[in-house]
């Protein structure tokens, strides 16, 4: 077993690896380039709204077992909150129609047989036509695998896959979409309950992990960017942080849990995704109406999901590259119009913030999916983690935590490559 494991990157993949390794009794040192942990999944104080907001609204599902086990390990599983049943209210802004998809709480997708619980104006046959996605090969397109039109597509398949893949579903990798369908819709309502970190991503998924690690004697160093690594024969022998260098002993290991771009800069020749897609989030300081649902699916407009938090309404728009250069005020006004219609509220534009994460996720196309490396490298004591590594899932918290767990298991000798 290694003496010390150095984790590079304090996003969720790095933190989950660190927590697992420290739980196994190993000495852990985390090195993070920025001033904060959490990477693409974090909270911060926003002066424009005078609120602590998340960089993006993150939705988990009850079937995200690794993510929930990670939250359990850091003592915050209760901070992931959601309804008892997997119910998803929706509104179509183009027609004003509202409905609720009720996936129930069972282990089988029996809801498809119940007209009152499935998507309105859809029949059983529409759902059967989705079956090819379940066993689709990694190289196939969603658009070549299932029908990408019609009522079921517009009201369920498109919103679900757009959120999961962060690209227009027909151009997405059918293998990744299939994994989502297998782990959610096919696993029944018990795997589909929506969960959100109501008290904020950092309070629920990030800060408690850092605290736990520090309490166990692990170090988490911020503003400590790995600049390069030296190798000797087939091992990492030194980590270069600019001002300081750390020698890696024969019994030490390294988990590189950084996004693809820095990973490739540190490991020239590494194959990794090269294309990314944006996600746009907007936050409005506004008290949600008493009867506001926590998560509302929105179709037929610009907004895709509306979240109601205390003192705040927030929205998500995936595959948002088309919006990254739009003037901020214009975008805020357009989104607020949708929020008013969807949320049944009115009024002038309240204090707002727009967060455009340009490289929110790698592009979940078959071409980019094929570039994802596994956790094992040519260097015996170096393992990769991150949502962009070959997890079998799109870039999600669940994939990220799974990759961290897997890298930790490889370090511990519990998993084979
Ligand atoms: C706006 C938005 C909305 C999202 N919505 C959802 C959602 O609803 N549901 C869901 O499941 N997922 C969602 N995701 C995806 C999810 O946030 C990511 O999959 C996950 O946070 C990735 O974690 P990671 O550890 O793999 O990478 P990152 O979070 O990118 O962490 C990598 C870390 O490495 C650090 N680093 C980089 N270079 C170095 C270096 N040289 N030395 C040291 N440190 C370095 C970075 O600063 C960063 O902290 C969303 C993402 C975004 C951006």
PDB file of N, CA, C and O in Angstrom, residues 212-242:
ATOM      1  N   UNK A 212     -13.539  17.092   6.804  1.00  0.00           N
ATOM      2  CA  UNK A 212     -13.308  15.694   7.208  1.00  0.00           C
ATOM      3  C   UNK A 212     -11.853  15.296   6.936  1.00  0.00           C
ATOM      4  O   UNK A 212     -11.179  14.700   7.776  1.00  0.00           O
ATOM      5  N   UNK A 213     -11.372  15.671   5.757  1.00  0.00           N
ATOM      6  CA  UNK A 213      -9.988  15.319   5.391  1.00  0.00           C
ATOM      7  C   UNK A 213      -9.016  15.986   6.355  1.00  0.00           C
ATOM      8  O   UNK A 213      -8.086  15.336   6.861  1.00  0.00           O
ATOM      9  N   UNK A 214      -9.234  17.273   6.614  1.00  0.00           N
ATOM     10  CA  UNK A 214      -8.318  17.985   7.512  1.00  0.00           C
ATOM     11  C   UNK A 214      -8.375  17.398   8.918  1.00  0.00           C
ATOM     12  O   UNK A 214      -7.353  17.264   9.586  1.00  0.00           O
ATOM     13  N   UNK A 215      -9.572  17.008   9.334  1.00  0.00           N
ATOM     14  CA  UNK A 215      -9.728  16.395  10.658  1.00  0.00           C
ATOM     15  C   UNK A 215      -8.969  15.085  10.775  1.00  0.00           C
ATOM     16  O   UNK A 215      -8.588  14.668  11.866  1.00  0.00           O
ATOM     17  N   UNK A 216      -8.773  14.439   9.645  1.00  0.00           N
ATOM     18  CA  UNK A 216      -8.033  13.173   9.665  1.00  0.00           C
ATOM     19  C   UNK A 216      -6.531  13.380   9.441  1.00  0.00           C
ATOM     20  O   UNK A 216      -5.797  12.440   9.201  1.00  0.00           O
ATOM     21  N   UNK A 217      -6.136  14.646   9.409  1.00  0.00           N
ATOM     22  CA  UNK A 217      -4.710  14.934   9.259  1.00  0.00           C
ATOM     23  C   UNK A 217      -4.249  15.067   7.819  1.00  0.00           C
ATOM     24  O   UNK A 217      -3.055  15.254   7.552  1.00  0.00           O
ATOM     25  N   UNK A 218      -5.199  14.992   6.884  1.00  0.00           N
ATOM     26  CA  UNK A 218      -4.813  15.185   5.473  1.00  0.00           C
ATOM     27  C   UNK A 218      -4.626  16.687   5.233  1.00  0.00           C
ATOM     28  O   UNK A 218      -5.213  17.502   5.921  1.00  0.00           O
ATOM     29  N   UNK A 219      -3.812  17.035   4.244  1.00  0.00           N
ATOM     30  CA  UNK A 219      -3.670  18.454   3.935  1.00  0.00           C
ATOM     31  C   UNK A 219      -4.423  18.774   2.652  1.00  0.00           C
ATOM     32  O   UNK A 219      -4.468  17.954   1.726  1.00  0.00           O
ATOM     33  N   UNK A 220      -5.067  19.931   2.633  1.00  0.00           N
ATOM     34  CA  UNK A 220      -5.708  20.416   1.401  1.00  0.00           C
ATOM     35  C   UNK A 220      -5.103  21.773   1.133  1.00  0.00           C
ATOM     36  O   UNK A 220      -5.380  22.744   1.840  1.00  0.00           O
ATOM     37  N   UNK A 221      -4.241  21.855   0.145  1.00  0.00           N
ATOM     38  CA  UNK A 221      -3.525  23.104  -0.130  1.00  0.00           C
ATOM     39  C   UNK A 221      -4.125  23.807  -1.332  1.00  0.00           C
ATOM     40  O   UNK A 221      -4.231  23.242  -2.413  1.00  0.00           O
ATOM     41  N   UNK A 222      -4.528  25.075  -1.096  1.00  0.00           N
ATOM     42  CA  UNK A 222      -5.120  25.863  -2.181  1.00  0.00           C
ATOM     43  C   UNK A 222      -4.039  26.700  -2.852  1.00  0.00           C
ATOM     44  O   UNK A 222      -2.960  26.893  -2.305  1.00  0.00           O
ATOM     45  N   UNK A 223      -4.342  27.230  -4.011  1.00  0.00           N
ATOM     46  CA  UNK A 223      -3.378  28.000  -4.810  1.00  0.00           C
ATOM     47  C   UNK A 223      -2.085  27.185  -4.968  1.00  0.00           C
ATOM     48  O   UNK A 223      -0.990  27.716  -4.901  1.00  0.00           O
ATOM     49  N   UNK A 224      -2.249  25.915  -5.152  1.00  0.00           N
ATOM     50  CA  UNK A 224      -1.098  25.018  -5.261  1.00  0.00           C
ATOM     51  C   UNK A 224      -1.258  24.215  -6.546  1.00  0.00           C
ATOM     52  O   UNK A 224      -1.681  23.056  -6.550  1.00  0.00           O
ATOM     53  N   UNK A 225      -0.917  24.898  -7.624  1.00  0.00           N
ATOM     54  CA  UNK A 225      -1.148  24.325  -8.959  1.00  0.00           C
ATOM     55  C   UNK A 225       0.016  23.444  -9.385  1.00  0.00           C
ATOM     56  O   UNK A 225       1.180  23.885  -9.347  1.00  0.00           O
ATOM     57  N   UNK A 226      -0.286  22.267  -9.809  1.00  0.00           N
ATOM     58  CA  UNK A 226       0.766  21.393 -10.331  1.00  0.00           C
ATOM     59  C   UNK A 226       1.195  21.919 -11.706  1.00  0.00           C
ATOM     60  O   UNK A 226       0.365  22.056 -12.606  1.00  0.00           O
ATOM     61  N   UNK A 227       2.486  22.236 -11.837  1.00  0.00           N
ATOM     62  CA  UNK A 227       2.968  22.799 -13.115  1.00  0.00           C
ATOM     63  C   UNK A 227       3.509  21.715 -14.039  1.00  0.00           C
ATOM     64  O   UNK A 227       3.359  21.782 -15.242  1.00  0.00           O
ATOM     65  N   UNK A 228       4.173  20.739 -13.448  1.00  0.00           N
ATOM     66  CA  UNK A 228       4.705  19.639 -14.260  1.00  0.00           C
ATOM     67  C   UNK A 228       5.017  18.472 -13.338  1.00  0.00           C
ATOM     68  O   UNK A 228       5.044  18.617 -12.109  1.00  0.00           O
ATOM     69  N   UNK A 229       5.232  17.332 -13.938  1.00  0.00           N
ATOM     70  CA  UNK A 229       5.668  16.202 -13.120  1.00  0.00           C
ATOM     71  C   UNK A 229       6.860  15.532 -13.782  1.00  0.00           C
ATOM     72  O   UNK A 229       6.960  15.470 -15.011  1.00  0.00           O
ATOM     73  N   UNK A 230       7.767  15.079 -12.940  1.00  0.00           N
ATOM     74  CA  UNK A 230       8.956  14.397 -13.459  1.00  0.00           C
ATOM     75  C   UNK A 230       8.759  12.905 -13.282  1.00  0.00           C
ATOM     76  O   UNK A 230       8.081  12.455 -12.351  1.00  0.00           O
ATOM     77  N   UNK A 231       9.342  12.157 -14.214  1.00  0.00           N
ATOM     78  CA  UNK A 231       9.199  10.706 -14.129  1.00  0.00           C
ATOM     79  C   UNK A 231      10.571  10.055 -14.112  1.00  0.00           C
ATOM     80  O   UNK A 231      11.575  10.630 -14.576  1.00  0.00           O
ATOM     81  N   UNK A 232      10.595   8.892 -13.559  1.00  0.00           N
ATOM     82  CA  UNK A 232      11.827   8.106 -13.580  1.00  0.00           C
ATOM     83  C   UNK A 232      11.404   6.675 -13.877  1.00  0.00           C
ATOM     84  O   UNK A 232      10.530   6.137 -13.177  1.00  0.00           O
ATOM     85  N   UNK A 233      11.963   6.113 -14.913  1.00  0.00           N
ATOM     86  CA  UNK A 233      11.503   4.854 -15.531  1.00  0.00           C
ATOM     87  C   UNK A 233       9.979   4.897 -15.681  1.00  0.00           C
ATOM     88  O   UNK A 233       9.466   5.747 -16.376  1.00  0.00           O
ATOM     89  N   UNK A 234       9.233   4.066 -14.994  1.00  0.00           N
ATOM     90  CA  UNK A 234       7.791   4.050 -15.263  1.00  0.00           C
ATOM     91  C   UNK A 234       6.985   4.593 -14.089  1.00  0.00           C
ATOM     92  O   UNK A 234       5.869   4.175 -13.838  1.00  0.00           O
ATOM     93  N   UNK A 235       7.575   5.558 -13.369  1.00  0.00           N
ATOM     94  CA  UNK A 235       6.867   6.112 -12.212  1.00  0.00           C
ATOM     95  C   UNK A 235       6.989   7.640 -12.173  1.00  0.00           C
ATOM     96  O   UNK A 235       7.946   8.213 -12.706  1.00  0.00           O
ATOM     97  N   UNK A 236       6.023   8.297 -11.503  1.00  0.00           N
ATOM     98  CA  UNK A 236       6.173   9.723 -11.211  1.00  0.00           C
ATOM     99  C   UNK A 236       7.170   9.837 -10.069  1.00  0.00           C
ATOM    100  O   UNK A 236       7.055   9.137  -9.052  1.00  0.00           O
ATOM    101  N   UNK A 237       8.167  10.713 -10.239  1.00  0.00           N
ATOM    102  CA  UNK A 237       9.198  10.817  -9.192  1.00  0.00           C
ATOM    103  C   UNK A 237       9.173  12.172  -8.484  1.00  0.00           C
ATOM    104  O   UNK A 237       9.699  12.313  -7.386  1.00  0.00           O
ATOM    105  N   UNK A 238       8.547  13.170  -9.136  1.00  0.00           N
ATOM    106  CA  UNK A 238       8.522  14.493  -8.497  1.00  0.00           C
ATOM    107  C   UNK A 238       7.338  15.305  -9.024  1.00  0.00           C
ATOM    108  O   UNK A 238       7.003  15.238 -10.205  1.00  0.00           O
ATOM    109  N   UNK A 239       6.739  16.070  -8.108  1.00  0.00           N
ATOM    110  CA  UNK A 239       5.670  16.993  -8.500  1.00  0.00           C
ATOM    111  C   UNK A 239       6.221  18.401  -8.394  1.00  0.00           C
ATOM    112  O   UNK A 239       6.752  18.791  -7.345  1.00  0.00           O
ATOM    113  N   UNK A 240       6.062  19.177  -9.465  1.00  0.00           N
ATOM    114  CA  UNK A 240       6.597  20.540  -9.484  1.00  0.00           C
ATOM    115  C   UNK A 240       5.453  21.548  -9.396  1.00  0.00           C
ATOM    116  O   UNK A 240       4.630  21.653 -10.305  1.00  0.00           O
ATOM    117  N   UNK A 241       5.400  22.287  -8.283  1.00  0.00           N
ATOM    118  CA  UNK A 241       4.349  23.285  -8.069  1.00  0.00           C
ATOM    119  C   UNK A 241       4.878  24.699  -8.285  1.00  0.00           C
ATOM    120  O   UNK A 241       4.285  25.667  -7.811  1.00  0.00           O
ATOM    121  N   UNK A 242       5.990  24.845  -8.961  1.00  0.00           N
ATOM    122  CA  UNK A 242       6.572  26.171  -9.183  1.00  0.00           C
ATOM    123  C   UNK A 242       7.490  26.532  -8.034  1.00  0.00           C
ATOM    124  O   UNK A 242       8.691  26.270  -8.106  1.00  0.00           O
TER     125      UNK A 242
END
